[in-house]
Short mmCIF file of C-alpha atoms and ligand atoms in Angstrom, two decimals:
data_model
loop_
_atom_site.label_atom_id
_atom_site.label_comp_id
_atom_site.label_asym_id
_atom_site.label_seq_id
_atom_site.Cartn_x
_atom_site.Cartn_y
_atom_site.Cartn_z
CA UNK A 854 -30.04 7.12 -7.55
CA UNK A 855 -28.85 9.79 -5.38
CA UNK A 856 -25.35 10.82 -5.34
CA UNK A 857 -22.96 8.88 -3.34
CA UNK A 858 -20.70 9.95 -0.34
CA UNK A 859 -18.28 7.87 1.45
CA UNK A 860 -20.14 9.12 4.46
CA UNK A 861 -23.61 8.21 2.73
CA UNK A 862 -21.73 4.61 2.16
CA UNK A 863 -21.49 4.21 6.30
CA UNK A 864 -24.64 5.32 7.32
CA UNK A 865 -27.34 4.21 4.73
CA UNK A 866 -25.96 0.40 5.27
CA UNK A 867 -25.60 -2.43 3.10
CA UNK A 868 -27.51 -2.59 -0.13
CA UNK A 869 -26.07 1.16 -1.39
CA UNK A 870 -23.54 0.28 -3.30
CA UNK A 871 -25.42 -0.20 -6.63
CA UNK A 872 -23.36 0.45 -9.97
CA UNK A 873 -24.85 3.75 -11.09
CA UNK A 874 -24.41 5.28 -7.38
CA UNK A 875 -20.43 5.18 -8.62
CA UNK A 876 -21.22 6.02 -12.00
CA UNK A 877 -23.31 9.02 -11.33
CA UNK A 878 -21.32 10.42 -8.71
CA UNK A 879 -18.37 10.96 -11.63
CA UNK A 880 -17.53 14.56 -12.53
CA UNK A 881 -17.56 14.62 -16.29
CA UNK A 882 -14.11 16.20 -16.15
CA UNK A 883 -12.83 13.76 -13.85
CA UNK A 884 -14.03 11.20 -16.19
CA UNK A 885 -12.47 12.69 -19.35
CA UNK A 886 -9.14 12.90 -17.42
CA UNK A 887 -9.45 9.55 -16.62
CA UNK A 888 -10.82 7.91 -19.89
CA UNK A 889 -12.95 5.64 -18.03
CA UNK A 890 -15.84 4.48 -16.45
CA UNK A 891 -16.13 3.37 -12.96
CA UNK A 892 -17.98 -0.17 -13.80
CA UNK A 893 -19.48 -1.76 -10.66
CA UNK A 894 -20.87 -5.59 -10.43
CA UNK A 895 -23.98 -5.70 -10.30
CA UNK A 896 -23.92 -8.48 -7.57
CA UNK A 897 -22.92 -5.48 -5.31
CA UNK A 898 -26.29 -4.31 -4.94
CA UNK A 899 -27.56 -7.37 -4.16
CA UNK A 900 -28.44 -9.52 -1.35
CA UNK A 901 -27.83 -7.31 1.84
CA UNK A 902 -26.36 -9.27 5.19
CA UNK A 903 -26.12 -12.24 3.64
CA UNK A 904 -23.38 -14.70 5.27
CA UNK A 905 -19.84 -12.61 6.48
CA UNK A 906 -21.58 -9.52 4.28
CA UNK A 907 -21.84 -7.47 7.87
CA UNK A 908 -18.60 -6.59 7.96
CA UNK A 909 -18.17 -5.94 4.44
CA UNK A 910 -21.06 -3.54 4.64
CA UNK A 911 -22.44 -3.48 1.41
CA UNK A 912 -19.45 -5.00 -0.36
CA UNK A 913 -20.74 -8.31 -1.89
CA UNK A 914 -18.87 -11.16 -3.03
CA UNK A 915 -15.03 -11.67 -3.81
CA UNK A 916 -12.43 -9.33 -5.81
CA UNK A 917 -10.82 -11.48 -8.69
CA UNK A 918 -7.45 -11.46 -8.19
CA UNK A 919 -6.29 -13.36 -11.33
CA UNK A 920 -7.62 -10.58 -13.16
CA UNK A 921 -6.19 -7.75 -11.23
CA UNK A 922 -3.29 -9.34 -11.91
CA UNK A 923 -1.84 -9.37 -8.59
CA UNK A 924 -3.12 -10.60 -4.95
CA UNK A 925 -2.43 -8.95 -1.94
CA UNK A 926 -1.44 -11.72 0.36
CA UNK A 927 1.57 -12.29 -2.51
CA UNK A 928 2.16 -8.63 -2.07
CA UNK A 929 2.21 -9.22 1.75
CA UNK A 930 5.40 -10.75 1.77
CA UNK A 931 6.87 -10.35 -1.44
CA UNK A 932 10.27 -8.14 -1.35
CA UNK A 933 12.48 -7.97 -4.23
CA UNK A 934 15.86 -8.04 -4.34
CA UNK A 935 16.51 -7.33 -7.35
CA UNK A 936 19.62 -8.44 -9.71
CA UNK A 937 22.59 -7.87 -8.28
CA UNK A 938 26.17 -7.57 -9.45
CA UNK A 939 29.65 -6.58 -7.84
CA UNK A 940 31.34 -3.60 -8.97
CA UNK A 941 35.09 -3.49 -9.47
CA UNK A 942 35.12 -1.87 -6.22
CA UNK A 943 33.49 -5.14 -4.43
CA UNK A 944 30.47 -2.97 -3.90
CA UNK A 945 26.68 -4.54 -4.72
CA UNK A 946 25.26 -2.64 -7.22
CA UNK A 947 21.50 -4.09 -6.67
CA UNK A 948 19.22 -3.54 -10.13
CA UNK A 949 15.74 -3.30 -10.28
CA UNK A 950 13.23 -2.60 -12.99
CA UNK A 951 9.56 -0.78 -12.88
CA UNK A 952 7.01 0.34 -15.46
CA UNK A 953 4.03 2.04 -15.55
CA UNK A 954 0.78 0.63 -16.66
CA UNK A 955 -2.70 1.92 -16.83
CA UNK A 956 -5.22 -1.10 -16.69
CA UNK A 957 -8.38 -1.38 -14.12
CA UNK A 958 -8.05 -2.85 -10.76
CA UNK A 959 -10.76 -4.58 -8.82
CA UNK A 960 -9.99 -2.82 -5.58
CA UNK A 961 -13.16 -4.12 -3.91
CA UNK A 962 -15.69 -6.59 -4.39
CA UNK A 963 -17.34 -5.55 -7.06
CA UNK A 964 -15.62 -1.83 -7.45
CA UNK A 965 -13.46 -1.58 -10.56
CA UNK A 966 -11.13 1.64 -10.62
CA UNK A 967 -8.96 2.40 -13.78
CA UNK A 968 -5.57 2.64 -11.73
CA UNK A 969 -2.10 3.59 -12.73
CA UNK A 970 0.12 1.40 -11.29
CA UNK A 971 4.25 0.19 -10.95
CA UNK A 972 4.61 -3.21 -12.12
CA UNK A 973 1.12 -4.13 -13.18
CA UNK A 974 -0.05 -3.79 -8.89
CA UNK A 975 -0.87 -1.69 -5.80
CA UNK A 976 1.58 -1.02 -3.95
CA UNK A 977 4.47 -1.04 -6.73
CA UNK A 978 7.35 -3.81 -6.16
CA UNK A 979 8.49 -4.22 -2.66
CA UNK A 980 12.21 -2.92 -3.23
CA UNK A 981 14.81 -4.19 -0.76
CA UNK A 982 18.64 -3.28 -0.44
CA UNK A 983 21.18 -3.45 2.28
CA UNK A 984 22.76 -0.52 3.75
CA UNK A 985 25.88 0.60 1.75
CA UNK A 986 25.05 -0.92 -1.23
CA UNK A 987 24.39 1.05 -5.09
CA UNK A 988 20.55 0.60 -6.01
CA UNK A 989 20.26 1.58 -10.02
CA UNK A 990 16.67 1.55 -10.70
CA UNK A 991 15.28 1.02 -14.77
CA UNK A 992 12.11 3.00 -15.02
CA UNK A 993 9.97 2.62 -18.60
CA UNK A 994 6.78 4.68 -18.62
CA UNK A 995 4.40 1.95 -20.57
CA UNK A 996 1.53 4.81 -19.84
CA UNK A 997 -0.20 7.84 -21.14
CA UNK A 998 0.86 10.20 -18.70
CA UNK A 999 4.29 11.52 -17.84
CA UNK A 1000 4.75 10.08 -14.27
CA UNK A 1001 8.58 9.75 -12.41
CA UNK A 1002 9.54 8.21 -9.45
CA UNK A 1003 10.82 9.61 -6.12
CA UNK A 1004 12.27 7.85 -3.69
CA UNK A 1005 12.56 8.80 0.16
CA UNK A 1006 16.07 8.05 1.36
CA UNK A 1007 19.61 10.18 1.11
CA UNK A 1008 20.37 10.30 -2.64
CA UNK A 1009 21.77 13.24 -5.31
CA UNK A 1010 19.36 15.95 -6.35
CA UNK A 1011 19.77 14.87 -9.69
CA UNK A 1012 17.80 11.68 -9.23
CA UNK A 1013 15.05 13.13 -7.26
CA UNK A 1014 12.67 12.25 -9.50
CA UNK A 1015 10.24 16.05 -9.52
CA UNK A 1016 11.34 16.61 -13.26
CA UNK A 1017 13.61 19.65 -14.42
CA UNK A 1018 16.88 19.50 -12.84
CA UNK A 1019 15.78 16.98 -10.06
CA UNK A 1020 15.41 14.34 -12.77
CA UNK A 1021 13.46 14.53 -15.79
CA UNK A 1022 9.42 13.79 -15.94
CA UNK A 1023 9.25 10.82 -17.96
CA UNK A 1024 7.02 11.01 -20.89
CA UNK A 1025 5.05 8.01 -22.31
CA UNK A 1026 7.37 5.62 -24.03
CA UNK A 1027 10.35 7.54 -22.41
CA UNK A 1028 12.91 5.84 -19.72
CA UNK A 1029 14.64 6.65 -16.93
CA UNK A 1030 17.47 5.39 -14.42
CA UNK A 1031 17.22 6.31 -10.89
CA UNK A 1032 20.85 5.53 -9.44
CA UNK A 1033 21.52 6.34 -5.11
CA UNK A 1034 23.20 4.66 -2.22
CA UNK A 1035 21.28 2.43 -0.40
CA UNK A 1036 20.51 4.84 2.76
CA UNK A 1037 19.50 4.73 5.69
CA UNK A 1038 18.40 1.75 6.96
CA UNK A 1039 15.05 1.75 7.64
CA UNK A 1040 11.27 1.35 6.18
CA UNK A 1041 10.80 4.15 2.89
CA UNK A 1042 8.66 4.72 0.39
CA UNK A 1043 8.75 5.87 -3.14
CA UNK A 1044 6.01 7.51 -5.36
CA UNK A 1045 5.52 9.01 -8.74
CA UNK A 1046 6.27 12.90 -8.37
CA UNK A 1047 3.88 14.51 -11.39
CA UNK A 1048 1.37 17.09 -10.71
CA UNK A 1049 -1.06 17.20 -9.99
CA UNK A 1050 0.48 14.62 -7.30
CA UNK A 1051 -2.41 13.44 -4.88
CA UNK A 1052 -4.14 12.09 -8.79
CA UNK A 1053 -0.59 10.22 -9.29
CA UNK A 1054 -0.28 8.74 -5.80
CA UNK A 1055 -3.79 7.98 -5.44
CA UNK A 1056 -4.27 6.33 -8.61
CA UNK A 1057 -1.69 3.63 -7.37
CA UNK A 1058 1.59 5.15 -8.12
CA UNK A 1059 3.38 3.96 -5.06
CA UNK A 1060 5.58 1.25 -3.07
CA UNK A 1061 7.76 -0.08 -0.54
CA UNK A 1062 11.43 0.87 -0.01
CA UNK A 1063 13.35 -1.38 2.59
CA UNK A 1064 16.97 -0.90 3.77
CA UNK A 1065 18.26 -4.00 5.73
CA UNK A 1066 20.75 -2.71 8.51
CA UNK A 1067 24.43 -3.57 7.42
CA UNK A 1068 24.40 -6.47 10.08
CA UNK A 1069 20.75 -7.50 9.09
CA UNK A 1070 17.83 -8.34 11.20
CA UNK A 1071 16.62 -10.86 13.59
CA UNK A 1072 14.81 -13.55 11.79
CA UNK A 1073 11.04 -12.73 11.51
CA UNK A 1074 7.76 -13.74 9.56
CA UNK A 1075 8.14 -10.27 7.66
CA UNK A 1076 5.72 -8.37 5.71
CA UNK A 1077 5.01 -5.72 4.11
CA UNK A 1078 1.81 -3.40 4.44
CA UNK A 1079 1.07 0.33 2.01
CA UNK A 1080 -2.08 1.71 3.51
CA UNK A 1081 -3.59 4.13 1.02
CA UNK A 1082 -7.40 5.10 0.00
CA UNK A 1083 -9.24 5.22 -3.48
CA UNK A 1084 -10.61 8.01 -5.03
CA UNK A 1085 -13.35 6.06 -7.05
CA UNK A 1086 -15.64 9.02 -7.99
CA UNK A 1087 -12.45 11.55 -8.54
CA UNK A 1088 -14.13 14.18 -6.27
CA UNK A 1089 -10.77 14.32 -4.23
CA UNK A 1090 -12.23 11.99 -0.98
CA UNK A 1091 -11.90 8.49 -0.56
CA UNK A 1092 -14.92 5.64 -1.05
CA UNK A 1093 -12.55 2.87 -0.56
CA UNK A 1094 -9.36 1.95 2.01
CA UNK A 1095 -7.30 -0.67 2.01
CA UNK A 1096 -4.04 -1.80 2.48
CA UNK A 1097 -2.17 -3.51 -0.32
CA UNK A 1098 -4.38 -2.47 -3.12
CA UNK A 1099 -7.33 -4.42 -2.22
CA UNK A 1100 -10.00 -3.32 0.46
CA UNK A 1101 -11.10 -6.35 2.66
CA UNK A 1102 -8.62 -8.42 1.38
CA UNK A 1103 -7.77 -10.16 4.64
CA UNK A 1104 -10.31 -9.76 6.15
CA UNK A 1105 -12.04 -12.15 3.59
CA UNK A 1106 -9.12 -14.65 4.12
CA UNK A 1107 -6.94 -13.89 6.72
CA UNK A 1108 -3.13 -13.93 7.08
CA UNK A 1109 -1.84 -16.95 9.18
CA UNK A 1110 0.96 -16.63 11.43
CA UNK A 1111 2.54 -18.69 13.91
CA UNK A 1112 2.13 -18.36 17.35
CA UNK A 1113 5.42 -17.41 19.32
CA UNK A 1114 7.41 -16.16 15.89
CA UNK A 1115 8.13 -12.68 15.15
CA UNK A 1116 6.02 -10.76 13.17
CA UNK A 1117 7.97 -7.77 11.59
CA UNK A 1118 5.57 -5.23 9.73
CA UNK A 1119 6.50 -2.73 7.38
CA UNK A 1120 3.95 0.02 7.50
CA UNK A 1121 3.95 2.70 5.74
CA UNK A 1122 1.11 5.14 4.65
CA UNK A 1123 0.32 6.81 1.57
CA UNK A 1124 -3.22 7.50 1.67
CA UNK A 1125 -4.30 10.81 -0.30
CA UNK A 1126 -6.92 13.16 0.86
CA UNK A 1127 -7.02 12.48 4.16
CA UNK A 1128 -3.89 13.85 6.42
CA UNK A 1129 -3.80 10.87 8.64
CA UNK A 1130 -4.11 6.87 8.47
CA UNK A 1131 -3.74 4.10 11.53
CA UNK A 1132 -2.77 0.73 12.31
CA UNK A 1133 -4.50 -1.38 15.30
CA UNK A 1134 -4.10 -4.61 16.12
CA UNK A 1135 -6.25 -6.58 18.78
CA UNK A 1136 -5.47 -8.57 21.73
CA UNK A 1137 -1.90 -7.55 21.40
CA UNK A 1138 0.47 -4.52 21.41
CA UNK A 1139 3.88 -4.34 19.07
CA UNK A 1140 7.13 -2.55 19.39
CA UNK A 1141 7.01 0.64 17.19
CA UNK A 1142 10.26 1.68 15.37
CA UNK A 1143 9.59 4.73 13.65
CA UNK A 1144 11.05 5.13 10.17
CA UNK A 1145 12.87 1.85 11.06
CA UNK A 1146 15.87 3.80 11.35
CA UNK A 1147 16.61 3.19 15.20
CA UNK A 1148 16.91 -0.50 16.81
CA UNK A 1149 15.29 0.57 19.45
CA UNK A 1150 11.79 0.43 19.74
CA UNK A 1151 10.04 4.06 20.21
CA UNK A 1152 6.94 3.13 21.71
CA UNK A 1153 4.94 0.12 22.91
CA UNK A 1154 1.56 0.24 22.09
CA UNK A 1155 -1.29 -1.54 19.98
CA UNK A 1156 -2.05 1.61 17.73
CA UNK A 1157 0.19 3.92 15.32
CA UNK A 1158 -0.79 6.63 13.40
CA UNK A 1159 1.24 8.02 10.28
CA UNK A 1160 0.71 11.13 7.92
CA UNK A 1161 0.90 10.81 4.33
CA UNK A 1162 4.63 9.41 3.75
CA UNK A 1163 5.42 8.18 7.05
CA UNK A 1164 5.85 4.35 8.00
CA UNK A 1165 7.82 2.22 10.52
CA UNK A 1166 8.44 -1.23 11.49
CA UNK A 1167 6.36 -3.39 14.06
CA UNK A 1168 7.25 -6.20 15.69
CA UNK A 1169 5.18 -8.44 17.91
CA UNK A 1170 4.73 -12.03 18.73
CA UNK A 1171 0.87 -13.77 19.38
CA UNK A 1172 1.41 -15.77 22.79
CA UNK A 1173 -2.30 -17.84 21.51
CA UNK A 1174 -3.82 -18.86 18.76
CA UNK A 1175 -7.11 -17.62 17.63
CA UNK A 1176 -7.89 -14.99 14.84
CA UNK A 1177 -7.22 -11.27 15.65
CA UNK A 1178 -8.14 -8.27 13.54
CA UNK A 1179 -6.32 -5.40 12.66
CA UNK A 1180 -7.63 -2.32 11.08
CA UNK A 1181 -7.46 1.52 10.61
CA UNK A 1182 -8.89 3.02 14.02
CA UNK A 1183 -10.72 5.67 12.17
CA UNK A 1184 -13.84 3.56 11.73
CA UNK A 1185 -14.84 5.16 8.71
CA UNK A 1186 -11.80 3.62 6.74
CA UNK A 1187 -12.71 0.14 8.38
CA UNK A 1188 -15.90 -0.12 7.69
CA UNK A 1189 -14.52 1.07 3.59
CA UNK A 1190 -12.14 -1.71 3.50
CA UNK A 1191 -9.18 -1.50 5.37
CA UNK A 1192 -9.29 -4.25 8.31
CA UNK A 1193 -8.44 -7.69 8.07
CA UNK A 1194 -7.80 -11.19 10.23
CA UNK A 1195 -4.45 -12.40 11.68
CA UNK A 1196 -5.16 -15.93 12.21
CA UNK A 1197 -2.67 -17.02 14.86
CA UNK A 1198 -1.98 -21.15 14.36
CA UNK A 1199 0.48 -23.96 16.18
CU1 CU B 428 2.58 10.00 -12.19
#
């Protein structure tokens, strides 16, 4: 079979994504770097434009999330706090604890990619803090590679998490603690920090990191959305986008919301080799608060883009019911997984 492009993905249609167009596309060195093979189903190559398979291009069938370990409308909406105790001080010192694994990830129907991931998913754990308070977070590195973790946010040099004097590269087995105020308030992101670091980040290495305003925030059907791409093939471009982990994963069963409640969205992007990534939502538009930092909304509007490592919160209510998408408005990273339903109910 003849090698496979992203772009070839697009334009040839439906029935191309057969299981040795991934394999053979590999690099050798790639693959000895990774210490796997790219395994595809072979119900992918079947069956062309059967039932809802038009919009999944030639992405056949449904990702099992029981094995991946992790589904993406838990992720959606899943923050965590944390433990918490109170200092002598009467400060919160909020704990939290992430590993790293290695294991394979279904990250499309029928696509199996050997990730490295936080916690066993894609994005990492959803961390959340208030403003002022001490986050201390437990890193183990369960993996074979040294990997760290670097938060955005105001914190010490020391726990900057680049390795030498910006805290230490964590080898397998080894353990770190990550301790920093809780600053500011707004929508962050962490990521491992090891070089070469579009491999780390790209291989899953990445999550959420929400500050809640001292006063907190108006009451809202929140969630929380990582867009990012996968490097199947390792030749440095995408073949699949999603956001969450899994490409197409609401679009195959869409996320219901109320009508009339707010919707607060936590965007943030850290897609590799590409410099940008967007957000659109249909029949709508959403208050955009960049960084999250500011309560006042930058920009109405029904499309946002972000570079690699920006994000912001959205908010926006559905005045009807009825099933809306949402996607990427670079078509090529819809039509590769990353769009999905809102379905808007009473
Ligand atoms: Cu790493």
């Amino acid at each position: 079979m003849a090698r496979l492009t992203r772009r070839g993905l697009i334009l040839r249609g439906a029935p191309v994504i057969a299981g040795a167009a991934f394999v053979g596309a590999r690099s050798s060195s790639a693959a000895e770097h990774h210490g796997h093979a790219v395994a595809v189903a072979d119900a992918a190559a079947a069956e062309p434009h059967a039932g809802h398979a038009d919009m999944h291009g030639g992405f056949q069938g449904a990702v099992d999330h029981a094995a991946n370990g992790f589904d993406p409308h838990v992720i959606l909406r899943d923050f965590d706090a944390g433990q918490t105790t109170r200092l002598a001080s009467g400060r919160t010192l909020r704990t939290f604890e992430l590993v790293a694994l290695e294991h394979d990830v279904e990250v499309a129907p029928g696509v199996t990619f050997p990730a490295w991931t936080y916690n066993g998913r894609i994005p990492g754990p959803t961390i959340r803090a208030r403003e002022g308070e001490l986050v201390r977070v437990a890193f183990a590195n369960g993996s074979n590679h040294p990997h760290t973790i670097h938060f955005h946010g105001i914190h010490p040099a020391t726990v900057d998490g680049i390795g030498g004097q910006g805290g230490a590269i964590v080898a397998p087995g080894g353990r770190a603690v990550y301790e920093f105020d809780a600053a500011p308030f707004g929508m962050h992101l962490y990521h491992c920090h090891v070089r070469p670091l579009a491999e780390h980040i790209a291989k899953g290495l990445f999550g959420a990191f929400i500050v809640d305003p001292k006063d907190g925030r108006e009451d809202a059907d929140e969630m929380v959305m990582v867009m990012h791409g996968v490097d199947t093939n390792f030749d440095r471009a995408n073949e699949i986008y999603a956001v969450n982990g899994i490409g197409f994963a609401y679009l195959e069963r869409p996320i219901q919301v109320r009508r009339g409640e707010l919707v607060r969205l936590y965007l943030g992007n850290m897609t590799e080799y590409d410099p940008i990534n967007s957000y659109h939502l249909h029949g709508n538009f959403f208050e955009y608060f960049p960084t999250g930092t500011s309560r006042v909304a930058a920009e109405l509007t029904d499309t946002v883009m972000q570079c690699q490592g920006q994000r912001g919160i959205l908010e926006w209510r559905f005045a009807s019911t009825g099933r809306f998408m949402f996607h990427a408005h670079q078509s090529e990273f819809t039509e590769l997984g990353w769009q999905g339903f809102f379905e808007v109910i009473e």
